[in-house]
Amino acid sequence: MPSFIFVHCVSFTKCQCLPVRCLSQNKRHTQTTTKYVELIVVADNREISRTEAQRHVVSIPLLSIPQFYRALNIRVALVGLEVWSDVDKCPITQDPFTTLHEFLDWRKVKLLPQKPHDNAQLISGVYFQGTTIGMAPIMSMCTADQSGGIVMDHSDNPLGAAVTLAHELGHNFGMNHDTPERGCGCRGFYCIACHVFLERRVVLLEAQGDYAERLLTKSILK
């Protein structure tokens, strides 16, 4: 079974102050505080042109993403689905770096003023160069110019893109890849925090729990 390696942008500069509403609605003022992320999913023209693609795209974010982050007390709410049925609204190429920059620029200038949200992810039917199937800036959640990512729809099973999207969201939150050296305990499982996908089953790595909790207490994620 081929390995799919995630390549990510990690050189973005950290941004300005975050919108107050982002990740700020709390159930309780304790360590069990629930964070909320308003997500918009965008499907490019190539993706929506695929057979039964509309049903496919809609099912991706609804499938498993909320469940992936529920264990970390994060609620991911799908607040919008944008479908580019006629033409792409930003340049989409096989170069994932260029595509990421173009998508983030379009989100900042066009999408964010029209539809307030915390994060946007592009699901593309274009096959990226090399083994890259997803890319996202690190520690960028809720920023105006970097809170988003790109996902290549690399599988006939919607779960494949859903896992990749959840993985990119993790990078936006500031989570890094997990390795056995960092305490990864997902032996024999399909770990969404790993940089290589090898197995079929999916778990959200327990080792990320404490790490994510520390991240969520930082000012950039409040």
C-alpha positions as a printed NumPy array, in Angstrom:
array([[  0.   ,   0.   ,   0.   ],
       [  1.559,   3.359,  -0.985],
       [  2.506,   5.927,   1.611],
       [  1.097,   9.418,   1.366],
       [  3.398,  11.987,   2.922],
       [  2.065,  15.293,   4.2  ],
       [  4.141,  18.34 ,   3.323],
       [  3.27 ,  21.493,   5.225],
       [  4.044,  25.191,   5.218],
       [  5.762,  25.972,   8.522],
       [  7.454,  29.257,   7.666],
       [  4.458,  31.583,   7.948],
       [  4.847,  34.429,  10.411],
       [  2.478,  34.529,  13.347],
       [ -0.433,  36.888,  12.932],
       [ -2.253,  39.722,  14.504],
       [ -4.753,  39.405,  17.333],
       [ -7.559,  36.938,  16.752],
       [-11.276,  37.688,  16.493],
       [-12.792,  37.636,  19.961],
       [-15.552,  35.267,  18.918],
       [-13.134,  32.657,  17.648],
       [-12.878,  29.69 ,  19.996],
       [-14.227,  31.834,  22.821],
       [-17.696,  30.449,  23.507],
       [-17.445,  28.45 ,  26.696],
       [-19.662,  25.931,  28.414],
       [-17.711,  26.167,  31.668],
       [-14.813,  28.292,  32.855],
       [-12.719,  25.258,  33.77 ],
       [-10.159,  23.032,  32.124],
       [-13.09 ,  21.279,  30.448],
       [-13.963,  24.416,  28.492],
       [-15.435,  23.618,  25.1  ],
       [-13.958,  25.451,  22.119],
       [-15.948,  26.092,  18.946],
       [-14.594,  26.413,  15.41 ],
       [-16.785,  27.642,  12.561],
       [-15.62 ,  25.865,   9.419],
       [-16.312,  26.559,   5.755],
       [-15.501,  23.862,   3.207],
       [-14.798,  24.86 ,  -0.404],
       [-14.919,  22.387,  -3.301],
       [-13.09 ,  23.384,  -6.479],
       [-14.387,  22.858, -10.006],
       [-12.409,  19.678, -10.63 ],
       [-13.736,  18.144,  -7.439],
       [-17.361,  19.007,  -8.099],
       [-17.12 ,  17.75 , -11.696],
       [-16.404,  14.215, -10.549],
       [-19.103,  11.547, -10.669],
       [-21.564,  12.079,  -7.825],
       [-19.112,  14.625,  -6.487],
       [-21.714,  16.879,  -4.893],
       [-22.879,  14.139,  -2.564],
       [-19.254,  13.166,  -1.981],
       [-18.159,  16.67 ,  -0.993],
       [-21.078,  17.236,   1.344],
       [-20.402,  13.966,   3.131],
       [-16.694,  14.649,   3.734],
       [-16.911,  17.284,   6.488],
       [-20.008,  15.741,   8.031],
       [-18.548,  12.25 ,   8.228],
       [-15.968,  12.238,  10.947],
       [-14.378,  15.617,  11.597],
       [-16.617,  16.534,  14.571],
       [-15.934,  13.121,  16.088],
       [-12.166,  13.452,  15.633],
       [-12.032,  16.604,  17.745],
       [-14.762,  15.801,  20.249],
       [-12.225,  13.938,  22.382],
       [-10.281,  17.208,  22.729],
       [-13.463,  19.083,  23.708],
       [-13.431,  21.015,  20.434],
       [-16.65 ,  21.388,  18.464],
       [-16.149,  21.846,  14.727],
       [-19.299,  23.348,  13.202],
       [-19.774,  23.39 ,   9.431],
       [-21.216,  26.855,   8.775],
       [-20.807,  26.956,   5.019],
       [-20.177,  24.883,   1.911],
       [-18.974,  26.729,  -1.192],
       [-19.072,  24.838,  -4.485],
       [-17.239,  26.185,  -7.527],
       [-19.516,  24.547, -10.073],
       [-18.719,  26.905, -12.964],
       [-15.136,  28.05 , -12.544],
       [-12.494,  28.161,  -9.824],
       [-12.423,  31.472,  -7.968],
       [ -8.68 ,  31.28 ,  -7.405],
       [ -5.882,  29.551,  -9.333],
       [ -5.675,  25.823,  -8.56 ],
       [ -2.582,  24.042,  -9.842],
       [ -0.648,  20.866,  -9.159],
       [  1.818,  22.905,  -7.113],
       [  0.427,  22.652,  -3.558],
       [  2.466,  25.589,  -2.246],
       [  1.107,  27.928,  -4.919],
       [ -2.42 ,  26.6  ,  -4.513],
       [ -2.299,  27.1  ,  -0.745],
       [ -1.144,  30.698,  -1.064],
       [ -3.758,  31.478,  -3.725],
       [ -6.559,  29.924,  -1.688],
       [ -5.583,  31.73 ,   1.51 ],
       [ -5.387,  35.037,  -0.362],
       [ -8.848,  34.459,  -1.869],
       [-10.252,  33.543,   1.534],
       [ -8.914,  36.73 ,   3.131],
       [-10.024,  39.09 ,   0.366],
       [-13.281,  37.52 ,  -0.829],
       [-14.683,  34.814,   1.429],
       [-14.043,  36.162,   4.921],
       [-15.754,  39.557,   4.372],
       [-18.814,  37.825,   2.898],
       [-19.115,  34.885,   5.295],
       [-17.58 ,  35.349,   8.752],
       [-15.944,  32.126,   9.925],
       [-12.903,  30.812,  11.763],
       [-11.324,  28.444,   9.251],
       [-11.713,  27.38 ,   5.614],
       [-10.479,  24.228,   3.912],
       [-10.277,  23.638,   0.162],
       [-11.073,  20.151,  -1.127],
       [ -9.53 ,  19.797,  -4.564],
       [ -9.96 ,  17.267,  -7.322],
       [ -6.561,  18.293,  -8.723],
       [ -3.773,  15.822,  -8.039],
       [ -0.892,  17.63 ,  -6.384],
       [  2.706,  17.038,  -7.379],
       [  4.678,  14.37 ,  -5.569],
       [  3.151,  12.67 ,  -2.545],
       [  1.518,  15.736,  -1.022],
       [ -2.176,  15.304,  -0.232],
       [ -2.612,  18.19 ,   2.182],
       [ -0.995,  21.388,   3.39 ],
       [ -1.726,  24.011,   6.042],
       [  0.07 ,  26.76 ,   7.978],
       [  1.084,  25.903,  11.532],
       [ -0.501,  27.726,  14.503],
       [ -2.774,  29.874,  12.353],
       [ -6.304,  29.128,  13.54 ],
       [ -8.677,  32.11 ,  13.309],
       [ -6.175,  34.434,  11.656],
       [ -7.402,  36.462,   8.706],
       [ -4.677,  35.469,   6.27 ],
       [ -3.576,  31.97 ,   7.303],
       [ -6.478,  30.077,   8.895],
       [ -7.063,  27.425,   6.279],
       [ -5.618,  24.582,   4.298],
       [ -5.865,  22.54 ,   1.139],
       [ -6.827,  18.893,   0.799],
       [ -6.493,  16.658,  -2.231],
       [ -9.429,  14.275,  -2.582],
       [ -7.199,  11.251,  -2.934],
       [ -9.661,   8.425,  -2.288],
       [-12.99 ,   7.107,  -3.53 ],
       [-13.892,   6.777,   0.137],
       [-14.908,  10.185,   1.577],
       [-13.24 ,   9.178,   4.833],
       [ -9.842,   9.63 ,   3.176],
       [-10.344,  13.344,   2.541],
       [-12.099,  13.764,   5.898],
       [ -9.057,  12.417,   7.729],
       [ -6.745,  14.649,   5.71 ],
       [ -8.932,  17.671,   6.457],
       [ -8.913,  16.862,  10.176],
       [ -5.127,  16.52 ,   9.97 ],
       [ -4.76 ,  19.968,   8.395],
       [ -7.038,  21.486,  11.032],
       [ -4.671,  20.049,  13.617],
       [ -1.786,  21.923,  12.035],
       [ -3.844,  25.126,  12.04 ],
       [ -4.334,  24.575,  15.772],
       [ -0.57 ,  24.216,  16.166],
       [ -0.302,  20.441,  16.476],
       [  2.784,  18.801,  15.012],
       [  3.222,  15.305,  13.617],
       [  3.367,  12.463,  16.101],
       [  6.114,   9.884,  16.159],
       [  6.901,   6.962,  18.48 ],
       [  9.559,   9.189,  20.039],
       [  6.861,  11.712,  20.977],
       [  4.731,   9.06 ,  22.624],
       [  2.536,   7.934,  19.741],
       [  0.574,   4.885,  20.856],
       [ -1.446,   4.229,  17.699],
       [  0.147,   0.915,  16.833],
       [ -1.794,  -0.82 ,  14.115],
       [ -4.115,   2.151,  13.662],
       [ -4.586,   4.884,  11.089],
       [ -3.263,   7.855,  13.063],
       [ -4.427,  11.238,  11.785],
       [ -1.541,  12.957,  13.589],
       [  1.127,  10.975,  11.746],
       [  2.9  ,  12.384,   8.683],
       [  2.454,   9.128,   6.743],
       [ -0.765,   7.15 ,   6.27 ],
       [ -0.206,   3.418,   6.351],
       [ -3.147,   1.774,   8.069],
       [ -6.9  ,   1.758,   7.564],
       [ -8.362,   2.34 ,  10.988],
       [ -8.52 ,   5.861,  12.333],
       [ -7.857,   7.208,  15.8  ],
       [ -7.01 ,  10.605,  17.212],
       [ -3.751,  10.036,  19.018],
       [ -4.083,  10.11 ,  22.783],
       [ -0.66 ,  11.722,  23.065],
       [ -2.093,  14.819,  21.377],
       [ -4.577,  15.342,  24.207],
       [ -2.276,  17.036,  26.712],
       [ -0.415,  18.78 ,  23.896],
       [ -3.611,  20.196,  22.442],
       [ -4.783,  21.321,  25.868],
       [ -1.587,  23.319,  26.309],
       [ -2.027,  24.874,  22.874],
       [ -5.599,  25.881,  23.596],
       [ -4.502,  27.78 ,  26.697],
       [ -2.141,  29.973,  24.671],
       [ -3.334,  33.434,  23.697],
       [ -3.303,  32.633,  19.973],
       [ -6.073,  30.077,  20.502],
       [ -8.179,  31.851,  23.091]])
